[in-house]
Amino acid sequence: EKRTVTQIEKKGYPDSIYINAAKIFQGLRTEKSKDRNLVQYGDNSEFPMVAFKDEHSRRVSYELAFNTLKYQDLLEKILLDSKVYPCYSIPDELTSLLVVMLYDLQDRKFGKRKICAEEELVAEVQEIGHYLYSYRTKLAAALARCRIKYDALSIDYFVPETIWKQEQRASALPLCFWINTFKIRQELYVNSLEDVIRDLEMKGLTKVESVSDFDRYTYAVDQHCHDVLVFPSSLREELLNLDLFADGKLLLQ
């Protein structure tokens, strides 16, 4: 029986992901002139980055930081318009964390974050998470007012033009995944390629001859490197949620 690939519902991240994403965002964020600098970012160097648990944690941390960076202007507008910022109980050193967690909150449609029982909690993340969630109605209303003001169907309208063009180019490129033959051989698979392909086809993907034949749920084997699989770019999120990727049997190029 074939199973279709489904997207996992967004329920938030472990506290360590928010801390690391905030540190990355702090180093990349756009510096504004003094007359436009209404949101104050302090020095958060006293909060060291947490060691990445694995490659997935590293990827997610950087992804969250870069998404926050894309929407920095919008997120700051939401904080100011909702009167959620400034908050005198939250020091400037935690502003980066506040903005990162606001991005994630709106990305979850202002839903409650699920905390795993085995997760190691960070006091600052818990405090800011509770604070933002308590003002979720005001924050959602501020976001709605921004969208109405600019007649924006989604927050993608607020992405800077240079970044939007880069993403448009990148989104047209196929995705390449290496088959981790070393990992699979350790688990006593007889044929790395055939076993991965069998797993993909059980999840509803169909093999085609080349990228020119791509449809929604299709993939191709690279003509020159037979341990490389190529997929349509539209499958990115769904592929990253596969067990094959989580287990390190497929590696995103």
PDB file of C-alpha atoms in Angstrom:
ATOM      1  CA  GLU A   1       0.000   0.000   0.000  1.00  0.00           C
ATOM      2  CA  LYS A   2       1.395   3.381  -0.999  1.00  0.00           C
ATOM      3  CA  ARG A   3       1.589   6.145   1.565  1.00  0.00           C
ATOM      4  CA  THR A   4       1.560   9.767   0.452  1.00  0.00           C
ATOM      5  CA  VAL A   5       4.144  12.225   1.758  1.00  0.00           C
ATOM      6  CA  THR A   6       2.586  14.598   4.270  1.00  0.00           C
ATOM      7  CA  GLN A   7       3.821  17.796   5.872  1.00  0.00           C
ATOM      8  CA  ILE A   8       4.239  17.773   9.631  1.00  0.00           C
ATOM      9  CA  GLU A   9       2.212  20.332  11.559  1.00  0.00           C
ATOM     10  CA  LYS A  10       4.404  23.088  12.990  1.00  0.00           C
ATOM     11  CA  LYS A  11       4.493  22.903  16.782  1.00  0.00           C
ATOM     12  CA  GLY A  12       7.631  24.868  17.617  1.00  0.00           C
ATOM     13  CA  TYR A  13      11.208  23.908  18.416  1.00  0.00           C
ATOM     14  CA  PRO A  14      13.293  22.897  21.447  1.00  0.00           C
ATOM     15  CA  ASP A  15      14.542  25.837  23.538  1.00  0.00           C
ATOM     16  CA  SER A  16      18.131  25.324  22.323  1.00  0.00           C
ATOM     17  CA  ILE A  17      17.037  25.993  18.716  1.00  0.00           C
ATOM     18  CA  TYR A  18      15.626  29.408  19.639  1.00  0.00           C
ATOM     19  CA  ILE A  19      18.799  30.342  21.558  1.00  0.00           C
ATOM     20  CA  ASN A  20      21.054  29.374  18.646  1.00  0.00           C
ATOM     21  CA  ALA A  21      18.816  31.017  16.036  1.00  0.00           C
ATOM     22  CA  ALA A  22      18.789  34.245  18.094  1.00  0.00           C
ATOM     23  CA  LYS A  23      22.605  34.247  18.222  1.00  0.00           C
ATOM     24  CA  ILE A  24      22.829  33.722  14.456  1.00  0.00           C
ATOM     25  CA  PHE A  25      20.199  36.392  13.758  1.00  0.00           C
ATOM     26  CA  GLN A  26      21.970  38.855  16.072  1.00  0.00           C
ATOM     27  CA  GLY A  27      25.093  38.614  13.930  1.00  0.00           C
ATOM     28  CA  LEU A  28      23.221  39.017  10.635  1.00  0.00           C
ATOM     29  CA  ARG A  29      20.434  41.483  11.402  1.00  0.00           C
ATOM     30  CA  THR A  30      20.144  44.741   9.504  1.00  0.00           C
ATOM     31  CA  GLU A  31      21.589  47.743  11.342  1.00  0.00           C
ATOM     32  CA  LYS A  32      19.387  50.808  10.973  1.00  0.00           C
ATOM     33  CA  SER A  33      20.097  54.515  11.289  1.00  0.00           C
ATOM     34  CA  LYS A  34      19.418  56.077  14.693  1.00  0.00           C
ATOM     35  CA  ASP A  35      16.232  57.841  13.544  1.00  0.00           C
ATOM     36  CA  ARG A  36      14.769  54.511  12.351  1.00  0.00           C
ATOM     37  CA  ASN A  37      16.159  52.339  15.138  1.00  0.00           C
ATOM     38  CA  LEU A  38      13.022  52.025  17.299  1.00  0.00           C
ATOM     39  CA  VAL A  39      13.750  48.445  18.366  1.00  0.00           C
ATOM     40  CA  GLN A  40      16.890  48.195  20.475  1.00  0.00           C
ATOM     41  CA  TYR A  41      19.157  45.148  20.181  1.00  0.00           C
ATOM     42  CA  GLY A  42      21.625  44.782  23.031  1.00  0.00           C
ATOM     43  CA  ASP A  43      24.744  42.662  23.167  1.00  0.00           C
ATOM     44  CA  ASN A  44      23.668  39.050  23.682  1.00  0.00           C
ATOM     45  CA  SER A  45      27.211  37.651  23.851  1.00  0.00           C
ATOM     46  CA  GLU A  46      26.611  36.578  27.448  1.00  0.00           C
ATOM     47  CA  PHE A  47      24.235  33.923  26.076  1.00  0.00           C
ATOM     48  CA  PRO A  48      26.545  31.361  24.433  1.00  0.00           C
ATOM     49  CA  MET A  49      25.333  29.152  21.614  1.00  0.00           C
ATOM     50  CA  VAL A  50      24.217  25.711  22.702  1.00  0.00           C
ATOM     51  CA  ALA A  51      26.075  22.809  21.092  1.00  0.00           C
ATOM     52  CA  PHE A  52      24.089  21.475  18.137  1.00  0.00           C
ATOM     53  CA  LYS A  53      22.640  18.081  18.966  1.00  0.00           C
ATOM     54  CA  ASP A  54      22.949  16.936  15.355  1.00  0.00           C
ATOM     55  CA  GLU A  55      22.985  18.179  11.775  1.00  0.00           C
ATOM     56  CA  HIS A  56      19.199  18.550  11.771  1.00  0.00           C
ATOM     57  CA  SER A  57      19.377  20.931  14.752  1.00  0.00           C
ATOM     58  CA  ARG A  58      22.057  22.980  13.019  1.00  0.00           C
ATOM     59  CA  ARG A  59      19.996  23.247   9.825  1.00  0.00           C
ATOM     60  CA  VAL A  60      16.809  24.209  11.655  1.00  0.00           C
ATOM     61  CA  SER A  61      18.618  26.865  13.738  1.00  0.00           C
ATOM     62  CA  TYR A  62      20.076  28.543  10.664  1.00  0.00           C
ATOM     63  CA  GLU A  63      16.787  28.260   8.786  1.00  0.00           C
ATOM     64  CA  LEU A  64      14.886  29.942  11.645  1.00  0.00           C
ATOM     65  CA  ALA A  65      17.508  32.702  11.878  1.00  0.00           C
ATOM     66  CA  PHE A  66      17.443  33.420   8.135  1.00  0.00           C
ATOM     67  CA  ASN A  67      13.634  33.434   8.012  1.00  0.00           C
ATOM     68  CA  THR A  68      13.627  35.939  10.860  1.00  0.00           C
ATOM     69  CA  LEU A  69      16.159  38.062   8.991  1.00  0.00           C
ATOM     70  CA  LYS A  70      13.967  38.097   5.868  1.00  0.00           C
ATOM     71  CA  TYR A  71      11.035  39.525   7.811  1.00  0.00           C
ATOM     72  CA  GLN A  72      12.950  41.699  10.297  1.00  0.00           C
ATOM     73  CA  ASP A  73      11.196  44.939   9.278  1.00  0.00           C
ATOM     74  CA  LEU A  74       7.739  43.361   9.443  1.00  0.00           C
ATOM     75  CA  LEU A  75       8.380  41.692  12.794  1.00  0.00           C
ATOM     76  CA  GLU A  76       9.599  44.952  14.303  1.00  0.00           C
ATOM     77  CA  LYS A  77       6.498  46.750  12.968  1.00  0.00           C
ATOM     78  CA  ILE A  78       4.266  44.108  14.584  1.00  0.00           C
ATOM     79  CA  LEU A  79       6.010  44.459  17.945  1.00  0.00           C
ATOM     80  CA  LEU A  80       5.690  48.251  17.917  1.00  0.00           C
ATOM     81  CA  ASP A  81       2.160  48.454  16.507  1.00  0.00           C
ATOM     82  CA  SER A  82       0.826  45.912  19.011  1.00  0.00           C
ATOM     83  CA  LYS A  83       2.508  47.789  21.918  1.00  0.00           C
ATOM     84  CA  VAL A  84       4.073  44.466  22.939  1.00  0.00           C
ATOM     85  CA  TYR A  85       7.442  46.228  22.615  1.00  0.00           C
ATOM     86  CA  PRO A  86       9.059  47.825  24.533  1.00  0.00           C
ATOM     87  CA  CYS A  87       8.658  45.512  27.512  1.00  0.00           C
ATOM     88  CA  TYR A  88      10.736  46.626  30.474  1.00  0.00           C
ATOM     89  CA  SER A  89      10.906  43.119  31.934  1.00  0.00           C
ATOM     90  CA  ILE A  90      12.754  41.929  28.802  1.00  0.00           C
ATOM     91  CA  PRO A  91      16.252  43.451  28.457  1.00  0.00           C
ATOM     92  CA  ASP A  92      17.680  44.592  25.128  1.00  0.00           C
ATOM     93  CA  GLU A  93      20.054  41.621  25.246  1.00  0.00           C
ATOM     94  CA  LEU A  94      17.048  39.375  24.615  1.00  0.00           C
ATOM     95  CA  THR A  95      15.504  41.389  21.746  1.00  0.00           C
ATOM     96  CA  SER A  96      16.963  39.034  19.125  1.00  0.00           C
ATOM     97  CA  LEU A  97      15.351  36.100  20.912  1.00  0.00           C
ATOM     98  CA  LEU A  98      12.065  38.030  21.109  1.00  0.00           C
ATOM     99  CA  VAL A  99      12.060  38.676  17.339  1.00  0.00           C
ATOM    100  CA  VAL A 100      13.044  35.096  16.465  1.00  0.00           C
ATOM    101  CA  MET A 101      10.286  33.675  18.668  1.00  0.00           C
ATOM    102  CA  LEU A 102       7.758  36.134  17.211  1.00  0.00           C
ATOM    103  CA  TYR A 103       8.571  34.886  13.704  1.00  0.00           C
ATOM    104  CA  ASP A 104       7.997  31.316  14.844  1.00  0.00           C
ATOM    105  CA  LEU A 105       4.764  32.232  16.641  1.00  0.00           C
ATOM    106  CA  GLN A 106       3.221  33.793  13.517  1.00  0.00           C
ATOM    107  CA  ASP A 107       4.539  30.897  11.416  1.00  0.00           C
ATOM    108  CA  ARG A 108       2.512  28.594  13.688  1.00  0.00           C
ATOM    109  CA  LYS A 109      -0.557  30.817  13.135  1.00  0.00           C
ATOM    110  CA  PHE A 110      -0.196  32.026  16.732  1.00  0.00           C
ATOM    111  CA  GLY A 111      -0.861  28.527  18.063  1.00  0.00           C
ATOM    112  CA  LYS A 112       0.485  27.169  21.331  1.00  0.00           C
ATOM    113  CA  ARG A 113       3.970  25.655  21.271  1.00  0.00           C
ATOM    114  CA  LYS A 114       4.265  21.984  22.172  1.00  0.00           C
ATOM    115  CA  ILE A 115       7.030  21.244  24.701  1.00  0.00           C
ATOM    116  CA  CYS A 116       8.449  17.710  24.796  1.00  0.00           C
ATOM    117  CA  ALA A 117       8.813  16.071  28.201  1.00  0.00           C
ATOM    118  CA  GLU A 118      12.510  15.254  27.637  1.00  0.00           C
ATOM    119  CA  GLU A 119      13.380  18.759  26.409  1.00  0.00           C
ATOM    120  CA  GLU A 120      15.925  20.783  28.394  1.00  0.00           C
ATOM    121  CA  LEU A 121      14.220  24.098  29.158  1.00  0.00           C
ATOM    122  CA  VAL A 122      15.906  27.519  29.040  1.00  0.00           C
ATOM    123  CA  ALA A 123      14.419  30.116  31.407  1.00  0.00           C
ATOM    124  CA  GLU A 124      14.750  33.043  28.942  1.00  0.00           C
ATOM    125  CA  VAL A 125      13.037  31.099  26.149  1.00  0.00           C
ATOM    126  CA  GLN A 126      10.206  30.059  28.448  1.00  0.00           C
ATOM    127  CA  GLU A 127       9.705  33.637  29.675  1.00  0.00           C
ATOM    128  CA  ILE A 128       9.579  35.183  26.205  1.00  0.00           C
ATOM    129  CA  GLY A 129       7.437  32.354  24.844  1.00  0.00           C
ATOM    130  CA  HIS A 130       4.826  32.874  27.576  1.00  0.00           C
ATOM    131  CA  TYR A 131       4.984  36.652  27.115  1.00  0.00           C
ATOM    132  CA  LEU A 132       4.394  36.541  23.355  1.00  0.00           C
ATOM    133  CA  TYR A 133       1.664  33.924  23.609  1.00  0.00           C
ATOM    134  CA  SER A 134      -0.200  35.999  26.216  1.00  0.00           C
ATOM    135  CA  TYR A 135      -0.374  38.839  23.635  1.00  0.00           C
ATOM    136  CA  ARG A 136      -1.075  36.611  20.620  1.00  0.00           C
ATOM    137  CA  THR A 137      -4.394  38.344  19.841  1.00  0.00           C
ATOM    138  CA  LYS A 138      -2.776  41.801  19.710  1.00  0.00           C
ATOM    139  CA  LEU A 139       0.132  40.480  17.673  1.00  0.00           C
ATOM    140  CA  ALA A 140      -2.167  38.758  15.163  1.00  0.00           C
ATOM    141  CA  ALA A 141      -4.221  41.963  14.853  1.00  0.00           C
ATOM    142  CA  ALA A 142      -1.069  44.011  14.227  1.00  0.00           C
ATOM    143  CA  LEU A 143      -0.002  41.590  11.498  1.00  0.00           C
ATOM    144  CA  ALA A 144      -3.474  41.807   9.919  1.00  0.00           C
ATOM    145  CA  ARG A 145      -3.321  45.627   9.931  1.00  0.00           C
ATOM    146  CA  CYS A 146       0.079  45.539   8.172  1.00  0.00           C
ATOM    147  CA  ARG A 147      -1.268  43.212   5.501  1.00  0.00           C
ATOM    148  CA  ILE A 148      -4.374  45.353   4.973  1.00  0.00           C
ATOM    149  CA  LYS A 149      -2.309  48.551   4.788  1.00  0.00           C
ATOM    150  CA  TYR A 150      -0.094  47.139   2.033  1.00  0.00           C
ATOM    151  CA  ASP A 151      -2.806  44.977   0.423  1.00  0.00           C
ATOM    152  CA  ALA A 152      -0.594  41.921   1.041  1.00  0.00           C
ATOM    153  CA  LEU A 153      -2.072  38.446   0.599  1.00  0.00           C
ATOM    154  CA  SER A 154       0.751  36.932   2.667  1.00  0.00           C
ATOM    155  CA  ILE A 155       3.857  37.995   4.561  1.00  0.00           C
ATOM    156  CA  ASP A 156       5.939  37.146   1.473  1.00  0.00           C
ATOM    157  CA  TYR A 157       5.039  40.657   0.276  1.00  0.00           C
ATOM    158  CA  PHE A 158       7.382  42.050   2.935  1.00  0.00           C
ATOM    159  CA  VAL A 159      10.496  40.164   1.800  1.00  0.00           C
ATOM    160  CA  PRO A 160      13.136  42.640   0.473  1.00  0.00           C
ATOM    161  CA  GLU A 161      13.280  42.586  -3.331  1.00  0.00           C
ATOM    162  CA  THR A 162      16.913  41.394  -3.504  1.00  0.00           C
ATOM    163  CA  ILE A 163      16.136  38.391  -1.279  1.00  0.00           C
ATOM    164  CA  TRP A 164      12.896  37.684  -3.153  1.00  0.00           C
ATOM    165  CA  LYS A 165      14.782  37.512  -6.485  1.00  0.00           C
ATOM    166  CA  GLN A 166      17.397  35.190  -4.998  1.00  0.00           C
ATOM    167  CA  GLU A 167      14.685  32.908  -3.640  1.00  0.00           C
ATOM    168  CA  GLN A 168      12.885  32.870  -6.989  1.00  0.00           C
ATOM    169  CA  ARG A 169      16.065  31.700  -8.702  1.00  0.00           C
ATOM    170  CA  ALA A 170      16.811  29.142  -6.005  1.00  0.00           C
ATOM    171  CA  SER A 171      13.257  27.797  -5.983  1.00  0.00           C
ATOM    172  CA  ALA A 172      13.564  26.835  -9.652  1.00  0.00           C
ATOM    173  CA  LEU A 173      16.604  24.618  -9.030  1.00  0.00           C
ATOM    174  CA  PRO A 174      16.072  20.884  -8.472  1.00  0.00           C
ATOM    175  CA  LEU A 175      17.058  19.411  -5.101  1.00  0.00           C
ATOM    176  CA  CYS A 176      19.934  16.948  -4.959  1.00  0.00           C
ATOM    177  CA  PHE A 177      20.254  14.329  -2.210  1.00  0.00           C
ATOM    178  CA  TRP A 178      23.219  11.998  -1.705  1.00  0.00           C
ATOM    179  CA  ILE A 179      22.487   8.447  -0.650  1.00  0.00           C
ATOM    180  CA  ASN A 180      24.564   7.871   2.482  1.00  0.00           C
ATOM    181  CA  THR A 181      25.918   4.454   1.453  1.00  0.00           C
ATOM    182  CA  PHE A 182      28.199   4.229   4.502  1.00  0.00           C
ATOM    183  CA  LYS A 183      25.277   4.704   6.892  1.00  0.00           C
ATOM    184  CA  ILE A 184      23.094   2.216   5.009  1.00  0.00           C
ATOM    185  CA  ARG A 185      25.831  -0.440   4.809  1.00  0.00           C
ATOM    186  CA  GLN A 186      26.286  -0.164   8.568  1.00  0.00           C
ATOM    187  CA  GLU A 187      22.659  -1.235   8.863  1.00  0.00           C
ATOM    188  CA  LEU A 188      23.295  -4.259   6.619  1.00  0.00           C
ATOM    189  CA  TYR A 189      21.306  -3.079   3.605  1.00  0.00           C
ATOM    190  CA  VAL A 190      22.153  -5.248   0.609  1.00  0.00           C
ATOM    191  CA  ASN A 191      21.732  -2.586  -2.078  1.00  0.00           C
ATOM    192  CA  SER A 192      21.798   1.065  -0.986  1.00  0.00           C
ATOM    193  CA  LEU A 193      20.135   2.559  -4.058  1.00  0.00           C
ATOM    194  CA  GLU A 194      17.410  -0.082  -4.395  1.00  0.00           C
ATOM    195  CA  ASP A 195      16.472   0.086  -0.708  1.00  0.00           C
ATOM    196  CA  VAL A 196      16.202   3.886  -0.710  1.00  0.00           C
ATOM    197  CA  ILE A 197      14.157   3.826  -3.922  1.00  0.00           C
ATOM    198  CA  ARG A 198      11.835   1.183  -2.467  1.00  0.00           C
ATOM    199  CA  ASP A 199      11.295   3.376   0.591  1.00  0.00           C
ATOM    200  CA  LEU A 200      10.579   6.459  -1.548  1.00  0.00           C
ATOM    201  CA  GLU A 201       8.094   4.602  -3.734  1.00  0.00           C
ATOM    202  CA  MET A 202       6.282   3.285  -0.648  1.00  0.00           C
ATOM    203  CA  LYS A 203       5.751   6.954   0.239  1.00  0.00           C
ATOM    204  CA  GLY A 204       4.164   7.726  -3.119  1.00  0.00           C
ATOM    205  CA  LEU A 205       7.088   8.998  -5.201  1.00  0.00           C
ATOM    206  CA  THR A 206       7.589   7.851  -8.804  1.00  0.00           C
ATOM    207  CA  LYS A 207      10.882   7.538 -10.653  1.00  0.00           C
ATOM    208  CA  VAL A 208      11.267   9.398 -13.977  1.00  0.00           C
ATOM    209  CA  GLU A 209      14.137   9.447 -16.458  1.00  0.00           C
ATOM    210  CA  SER A 210      15.218  13.097 -16.113  1.00  0.00           C
ATOM    211  CA  VAL A 211      14.343  16.448 -14.520  1.00  0.00           C
ATOM    212  CA  SER A 212      12.479  17.428 -17.694  1.00  0.00           C
ATOM    213  CA  ASP A 213       9.907  14.755 -16.789  1.00  0.00           C
ATOM    214  CA  PHE A 214       9.306  16.070 -13.260  1.00  0.00           C
ATOM    215  CA  ASP A 215       5.797  16.208 -11.904  1.00  0.00           C
ATOM    216  CA  ARG A 216       4.730  16.770  -8.276  1.00  0.00           C
ATOM    217  CA  TYR A 217       5.785  13.503  -6.564  1.00  0.00           C
ATOM    218  CA  THR A 218       8.641  12.355  -8.802  1.00  0.00           C
ATOM    219  CA  TYR A 219      12.411  11.943  -8.653  1.00  0.00           C
ATOM    220  CA  ALA A 220      15.297  10.962 -10.932  1.00  0.00           C
ATOM    221  CA  VAL A 221      18.674   9.285 -10.490  1.00  0.00           C
ATOM    222  CA  ASP A 222      21.568  11.542 -11.514  1.00  0.00           C
ATOM    223  CA  GLN A 223      23.007  10.394 -14.863  1.00  0.00           C
ATOM    224  CA  HIS A 224      26.634  10.751 -13.737  1.00  0.00           C
ATOM    225  CA  CYS A 225      26.475   9.971  -9.988  1.00  0.00           C
ATOM    226  CA  HIS A 226      24.248   6.988  -9.323  1.00  0.00           C
ATOM    227  CA  ASP A 227      24.204   7.632  -5.571  1.00  0.00           C
ATOM    228  CA  VAL A 228      22.586  11.063  -6.116  1.00  0.00           C
ATOM    229  CA  LEU A 229      18.819  11.493  -6.380  1.00  0.00           C
ATOM    230  CA  VAL A 230      17.223  14.623  -7.826  1.00  0.00           C
ATOM    231  CA  PHE A 231      13.786  15.949  -6.808  1.00  0.00           C
ATOM    232  CA  PRO A 232      11.513  18.881  -7.725  1.00  0.00           C
ATOM    233  CA  SER A 233      12.210  21.917  -5.518  1.00  0.00           C
ATOM    234  CA  SER A 234       8.544  21.983  -4.447  1.00  0.00           C
ATOM    235  CA  LEU A 235       9.137  18.811  -2.394  1.00  0.00           C
ATOM    236  CA  ARG A 236      11.805  20.376  -0.153  1.00  0.00           C
ATOM    237  CA  GLU A 237       9.861  20.555   3.128  1.00  0.00           C
ATOM    238  CA  GLU A 238       8.252  17.165   2.671  1.00  0.00           C
ATOM    239  CA  LEU A 239      11.577  15.493   1.878  1.00  0.00           C
ATOM    240  CA  LEU A 240      13.224  17.026   4.944  1.00  0.00           C
ATOM    241  CA  ASN A 241      10.499  15.448   7.070  1.00  0.00           C
ATOM    242  CA  LEU A 242      11.171  11.930   5.763  1.00  0.00           C
ATOM    243  CA  ASP A 243      12.681   9.292   8.051  1.00  0.00           C
ATOM    244  CA  LEU A 244      15.347   8.732   5.389  1.00  0.00           C
ATOM    245  CA  PHE A 245      16.579  12.286   5.942  1.00  0.00           C
ATOM    246  CA  ALA A 246      16.158  12.280   9.728  1.00  0.00           C
ATOM    247  CA  ASP A 247      18.123   9.009   9.946  1.00  0.00           C
ATOM    248  CA  GLY A 248      20.965  10.385   7.806  1.00  0.00           C
ATOM    249  CA  LYS A 249      20.364   7.970   4.920  1.00  0.00           C
ATOM    250  CA  LEU A 250      19.690  10.859   2.528  1.00  0.00           C
ATOM    251  CA  LEU A 251      21.874  13.985   2.685  1.00  0.00           C
ATOM    252  CA  LEU A 252      20.783  17.276   1.129  1.00  0.00           C
ATOM    253  CA  GLN A 253      23.457  18.642  -1.219  1.00  0.00           C
TER     254      GLN A 253
END
